[in-house]
PDB file of C-alpha atoms in Angstrom:
ATOM      1  CA  MET A 220      77.548 -29.479-189.641  1.00 86.00           C
ATOM      2  CA  SER A 221      73.840 -29.044-190.413  1.00 92.00           C
ATOM      3  CA  PRO A 222      71.710 -26.635-188.344  1.00 92.00           C
ATOM      4  CA  GLN A 223      69.987 -29.612-186.692  1.00 91.00           C
ATOM      5  CA  GLU A 224      73.374 -31.145-185.813  1.00 93.00           C
ATOM      6  CA  THR A 225      74.580 -27.815-184.428  1.00 93.00           C
ATOM      7  CA  LEU A 226      71.447 -27.526-182.302  1.00 94.00           C
ATOM      8  CA  ALA A 227      71.896 -31.099-181.066  1.00 94.00           C
ATOM      9  CA  ALA A 228      75.517 -30.311-180.110  1.00 94.00           C
ATOM     10  CA  LEU A 229      74.415 -27.194-178.216  1.00 93.00           C
ATOM     11  CA  ASP A 230      71.700 -29.203-176.446  1.00 94.00           C
ATOM     12  CA  ALA A 231      74.267 -31.836-175.447  1.00 95.00           C
ATOM     13  CA  GLU A 232      76.641 -29.184-174.106  1.00 92.00           C
ATOM     14  CA  VAL A 233      73.874 -27.627-172.011  1.00 92.00           C
ATOM     15  CA  GLU A 234      72.679 -31.007-170.725  1.00 93.00           C
ATOM     16  CA  THR A 235      76.238 -31.898-169.671  1.00 93.00           C
ATOM     17  CA  ARG A 236      76.523 -28.667-167.665  1.00 88.00           C
ATOM     18  CA  VAL A 237      73.050 -29.115-166.161  1.00 90.00           C
ATOM     19  CA  ALA A 238      73.845 -32.688-165.109  1.00 92.00           C
ATOM     20  CA  ALA A 239      77.129 -31.609-163.497  1.00 90.00           C
ATOM     21  CA  ILE A 240      75.495 -28.796-161.528  1.00 87.00           C
ATOM     22  CA  ARG A 241      72.609 -31.026-160.427  1.00 88.00           C
ATOM     23  CA  ALA A 242      75.040 -33.778-159.351  1.00 91.00           C
ATOM     24  CA  ASP A 243      76.945 -31.335-157.142  1.00 87.00           C
ATOM     25  CA  HIS A 244      73.814 -29.514-155.926  1.00 85.00           C
ATOM     26  CA  PRO A 245      70.762 -31.752-155.518  1.00 86.00           C
ATOM     27  CA  ASP A 246      68.907 -28.732-154.076  1.00 83.00           C
ATOM     28  CA  TRP A 247      69.332 -26.706-157.299  1.00 84.00           C
ATOM     29  CA  LEU A 248      66.083 -24.863-157.937  1.00 82.00           C
ATOM     30  CA  CYS A 249      65.748 -25.456-161.677  1.00 82.00           C
ATOM     31  CA  GLY A 250      64.044 -28.794-161.936  1.00 78.00           C
ATOM     32  CA  LYS A 251      60.752 -30.587-161.949  1.00 73.00           C
ATOM     33  CA  GLY A 252      58.225 -28.599-159.981  1.00 75.00           C
ATOM     34  CA  CYS A 253      59.943 -25.236-160.511  1.00 84.00           C
ATOM     35  CA  ASP A 254      58.220 -23.140-163.140  1.00 88.00           C
ATOM     36  CA  ALA A 255      58.959 -19.638-161.828  1.00 87.00           C
ATOM     37  CA  CYS A 256      60.947 -18.603-164.895  1.00 87.00           C
ATOM     38  CA  CYS A 257      58.200 -19.881-167.211  1.00 90.00           C
ATOM     39  CA  ARG A 258      55.717 -17.641-165.402  1.00 90.00           C
ATOM     40  CA  ARG A 259      57.904 -14.500-165.473  1.00 89.00           C
ATOM     41  CA  LEU A 260      59.379 -14.209-168.967  1.00 89.00           C
ATOM     42  CA  ALA A 261      60.503 -10.825-170.277  1.00 88.00           C
ATOM     43  CA  THR A 262      59.250 -11.812-173.748  1.00 89.00           C
ATOM     44  CA  LEU A 263      57.917 -14.840-175.550  1.00 92.00           C
ATOM     45  CA  PRO A 264      60.620 -17.436-176.225  1.00 91.00           C
ATOM     46  CA  GLN A 265      62.664 -16.644-179.334  1.00 92.00           C
ATOM     47  CA  LEU A 266      63.346 -19.552-181.682  1.00 95.00           C
ATOM     48  CA  THR A 267      65.880 -20.162-184.418  1.00 96.00           C
ATOM     49  CA  PRO A 268      64.608 -22.064-187.471  1.00 97.00           C
ATOM     50  CA  PRO A 269      65.862 -25.488-186.245  1.00 97.00           C
ATOM     51  CA  GLU A 270      64.351 -24.872-182.804  1.00 96.00           C
ATOM     52  CA  ALA A 271      61.056 -23.882-184.412  1.00 97.00           C
ATOM     53  CA  GLU A 272      61.108 -27.014-186.579  1.00 96.00           C
ATOM     54  CA  ARG A 273      61.701 -29.218-183.541  1.00 96.00           C
ATOM     55  CA  LEU A 274      59.002 -27.443-181.524  1.00 97.00           C
ATOM     56  CA  ARG A 275      56.508 -27.594-184.409  1.00 97.00           C
ATOM     57  CA  ALA A 276      56.902 -31.387-184.570  1.00 97.00           C
ATOM     58  CA  ALA A 277      56.454 -31.746-180.802  1.00 97.00           C
ATOM     59  CA  LEU A 278      53.365 -29.537-180.808  1.00 97.00           C
ATOM     60  CA  ALA A 279      51.839 -31.562-183.651  1.00 97.00           C
ATOM     61  CA  ALA A 280      52.114 -34.679-181.487  1.00 97.00           C
ATOM     62  CA  LEU A 281      50.045 -33.192-178.653  1.00 96.00           C
ATOM     63  CA  PRO A 282      46.370 -34.014-178.150  1.00 96.00           C
ATOM     64  CA  VAL A 283      43.996 -31.671-179.988  1.00 95.00           C
ATOM     65  CA  ALA A 284      42.559 -30.316-176.720  1.00 94.00           C
ATOM     66  CA  GLU A 285      46.017 -29.372-175.456  1.00 95.00           C
ATOM     67  CA  ILE A 286      46.868 -27.633-178.737  1.00 96.00           C
ATOM     68  CA  ALA A 287      43.603 -25.690-178.461  1.00 95.00           C
ATOM     69  CA  MET A 288      44.539 -24.525-174.934  1.00 95.00           C
ATOM     70  CA  ILE A 289      47.968 -23.376-176.113  1.00 96.00           C
ATOM     71  CA  ARG A 290      46.338 -21.536-179.017  1.00 96.00           C
ATOM     72  CA  ARG A 291      43.954 -19.750-176.604  1.00 95.00           C
ATOM     73  CA  ARG A 292      46.838 -18.740-174.337  1.00 95.00           C
ATOM     74  CA  LEU A 293      48.809 -17.409-177.324  1.00 94.00           C
ATOM     75  CA  ASP A 294      45.764 -15.495-178.573  1.00 93.00           C
ATOM     76  CA  ALA A 295      45.199 -14.009-175.112  1.00 94.00           C
ATOM     77  CA  LEU A 296      48.754 -12.644-175.083  1.00 93.00           C
ATOM     78  CA  GLY A 297      48.181 -10.696-178.279  1.00 89.00           C
ATOM     79  CA  PRO A 298      50.830  -9.448-180.704  1.00 85.00           C
ATOM     80  CA  ALA A 299      52.939  -7.509-178.172  1.00 86.00           C
ATOM     81  CA  PRO A 300      52.579  -9.009-174.694  1.00 91.00           C
ATOM     82  CA  ALA A 301      53.722  -6.928-171.748  1.00 90.00           C
ATOM     83  CA  ALA A 302      56.225  -8.408-169.306  1.00 89.00           C
ATOM     84  CA  PRO A 303      56.042 -10.494-167.311  1.00 92.00           C
ATOM     85  CA  VAL A 304      54.778 -13.077-169.773  1.00 93.00           C
ATOM     86  CA  THR A 305      53.714 -16.578-168.812  1.00 94.00           C
ATOM     87  CA  CYS A 306      54.883 -19.022-171.450  1.00 95.00           C
ATOM     88  CA  PRO A 307      51.825 -20.129-173.399  1.00 96.00           C
ATOM     89  CA  LEU A 308      53.237 -23.648-173.555  1.00 96.00           C
ATOM     90  CA  LEU A 309      53.201 -23.990-169.761  1.00 94.00           C
ATOM     91  CA  ASP A 310      50.347 -26.010-168.341  1.00 92.00           C
ATOM     92  CA  PRO A 311      49.300 -23.628-165.556  1.00 89.00           C
ATOM     93  CA  GLN A 312      47.775 -26.368-163.409  1.00 88.00           C
ATOM     94  CA  SER A 313      50.649 -28.852-163.437  1.00 89.00           C
ATOM     95  CA  GLY A 314      53.448 -26.325-163.966  1.00 89.00           C
ATOM     96  CA  ALA A 315      54.851 -28.642-166.631  1.00 91.00           C
ATOM     97  CA  CYS A 316      55.864 -28.024-170.214  1.00 93.00           C
ATOM     98  CA  PRO A 317      54.086 -30.460-172.528  1.00 95.00           C
ATOM     99  CA  VAL A 318      56.905 -30.169-175.070  1.00 95.00           C
ATOM    100  CA  TYR A 319      59.770 -30.248-172.559  1.00 93.00           C
ATOM    101  CA  ALA A 320      61.979 -32.467-174.726  1.00 93.00           C
ATOM    102  CA  ALA A 321      61.658 -29.960-177.591  1.00 96.00           C
ATOM    103  CA  ARG A 322      61.998 -26.760-175.545  1.00 93.00           C
ATOM    104  CA  PRO A 323      64.205 -23.959-176.904  1.00 94.00           C
ATOM    105  CA  LEU A 324      67.836 -23.660-175.911  1.00 92.00           C
ATOM    106  CA  ALA A 325      67.042 -20.550-173.851  1.00 88.00           C
ATOM    107  CA  CYS A 326      64.730 -22.674-171.691  1.00 89.00           C
ATOM    108  CA  ARG A 327      67.325 -25.448-171.410  1.00 89.00           C
ATOM    109  CA  SER A 328      70.120 -23.114-170.316  1.00 87.00           C
ATOM    110  CA  TYR A 329      68.219 -20.725-168.049  1.00 85.00           C
ATOM    111  CA  GLY A 330      69.412 -20.997-164.473  1.00 83.00           C
ATOM    112  CA  PHE A 331      72.626 -22.749-165.523  1.00 83.00           C
ATOM    113  CA  TYR A 332      74.327 -20.198-167.788  1.00 79.00           C
ATOM    114  CA  VAL A 333      74.887 -16.508-167.107  1.00 73.00           C
ATOM    115  CA  GLU A 334      76.620 -13.535-168.583  1.00 66.00           C
ATOM    116  CA  ARG A 335      78.912 -12.174-165.857  1.00 61.00           C
ATOM    117  CA  ASP A 336      77.357  -9.304-163.883  1.00 64.00           C
ATOM    118  CA  THR A 337      74.258  -8.985-166.054  1.00 65.00           C
ATOM    119  CA  GLY A 338      71.745 -10.851-163.897  1.00 60.00           C
ATOM    120  CA  LEU A 339      70.686 -13.152-166.708  1.00 55.00           C
ATOM    121  CA  TYR A 340      69.561 -15.892-164.399  1.00 67.00           C
ATOM    122  CA  CYS A 341      66.919 -16.797-161.877  1.00 77.00           C
ATOM    123  CA  ALA A 342      66.413 -14.208-159.132  1.00 78.00           C
ATOM    124  CA  GLU A 343      65.983 -17.016-156.615  1.00 81.00           C
ATOM    125  CA  ILE A 344      69.332 -18.552-157.593  1.00 81.00           C
ATOM    126  CA  GLU A 345      70.873 -15.080-157.621  1.00 79.00           C
ATOM    127  CA  ALA A 346      69.688 -14.588-154.004  1.00 83.00           C
ATOM    128  CA  ARG A 347      71.256 -17.896-152.971  1.00 82.00           C
ATOM    129  CA  VAL A 348      74.529 -16.972-154.677  1.00 79.00           C
ATOM    130  CA  ALA A 349      74.521 -13.574-152.932  1.00 81.00           C
ATOM    131  CA  ALA A 350      73.982 -15.359-149.605  1.00 87.00           C
ATOM    132  CA  GLY A 351      77.110 -17.444-150.226  1.00 85.00           C
ATOM    133  CA  ALA A 352      75.546 -20.617-151.568  1.00 82.00           C
ATOM    134  CA  TYR A 353      77.095 -22.237-154.633  1.00 79.00           C
ATOM    135  CA  PRO A 354      80.472 -20.447-154.432  1.00 78.00           C
ATOM    136  CA  GLU A 355      82.172 -23.206-156.421  1.00 74.00           C
ATOM    137  CA  VAL A 356      79.714 -23.268-159.328  1.00 74.00           C
ATOM    138  CA  ILE A 357      81.400 -22.486-162.605  1.00 70.00           C
ATOM    139  CA  TRP A 358      78.772 -20.713-164.636  1.00 71.00           C
ATOM    140  CA  GLY A 359      78.410 -21.320-168.355  1.00 71.00           C
ATOM    141  CA  HIS A 360      78.983 -18.418-170.703  1.00 79.00           C
ATOM    142  CA  GLN A 361      75.532 -17.364-171.968  1.00 81.00           C
ATOM    143  CA  GLY A 362      76.952 -14.982-174.565  1.00 82.00           C
ATOM    144  CA  ARG A 363      78.939 -17.771-176.224  1.00 85.00           C
ATOM    145  CA  LEU A 364      75.819 -19.941-176.384  1.00 86.00           C
ATOM    146  CA  GLU A 365      73.816 -17.110-177.909  1.00 86.00           C
ATOM    147  CA  THR A 366      76.514 -16.430-180.516  1.00 89.00           C
ATOM    148  CA  ARG A 367      76.535 -20.064-181.583  1.00 90.00           C
ATOM    149  CA  LEU A 368      72.750 -20.165-181.619  1.00 89.00           C
ATOM    150  CA  ALA A 369      72.592 -16.987-183.744  1.00 90.00           C
ATOM    151  CA  ALA A 370      74.515 -18.834-186.456  1.00 92.00           C
ATOM    152  CA  LEU A 371      71.422 -21.029-186.888  1.00 94.00           C
ATOM    153  CA  GLY A 372      69.382 -18.170-188.310  1.00 94.00           C
ATOM    154  CA  GLU A 373      67.213 -15.257-187.375  1.00 93.00           C
ATOM    155  CA  THR A 374      65.036 -15.782-184.337  1.00 93.00           C
ATOM    156  CA  ARG A 375      61.295 -15.315-184.224  1.00 93.00           C
ATOM    157  CA  PRO A 376      59.032 -15.335-181.200  1.00 93.00           C
ATOM    158  CA  LEU A 377      56.953 -18.354-180.341  1.00 93.00           C
ATOM    159  CA  GLY A 378      53.695 -17.892-182.184  1.00 93.00           C
ATOM    160  CA  PRO A 379      50.561 -19.617-183.437  1.00 93.00           C
ATOM    161  CA  GLU A 380      52.172 -20.472-186.779  1.00 93.00           C
ATOM    162  CA  LEU A 381      54.013 -23.261-184.979  1.00 94.00           C
ATOM    163  CA  LEU A 382      50.749 -24.942-184.029  1.00 94.00           C
ATOM    164  CA  PRO A 383      49.092 -27.442-186.327  1.00 94.00           C
ATOM    165  CA  PRO A 384      46.147 -26.010-188.285  1.00 89.00           C
ATOM    166  CA  GLU A 385      42.838 -26.060-186.486  1.00 82.00           C
ATOM    167  CA  ALA A 386      40.687 -29.028-187.434  1.00 66.00           C
TER     168      ALA A 386
END
């Protein structure tokens, strides 16, 4: 299986889990209008080579003005941004990701996959779980996803090299 096919299979697996959780819990926080995780990242998103390729193509399709804004946000973060980091791809006014369909697997799985007892999910969902909500949710295994993703190559942080050259 090619790296692109492996990534597509991982995406499909995540989307199946997301759809099942959303079907059972229409009030699930992770959805349109919720951008809390995008505004409180520990680090910039890390991308495998196939994820970077997919994101590069999506970024190239954006309007020049939007690419320029993303470039300015990346530049403002500098080479070693301190947490919490706001994703430079996030449109701060709309709270939307302009390359949502090409977002990294970490973005796709966040809020739907966890590693048992490590708190690797949304604090707001964690609070609801602690209060007794969602007792029947079967969480995905984040570690297994990360292992499969690691087979696609070394990760690199989201950076300006993914943006098309300035005109």
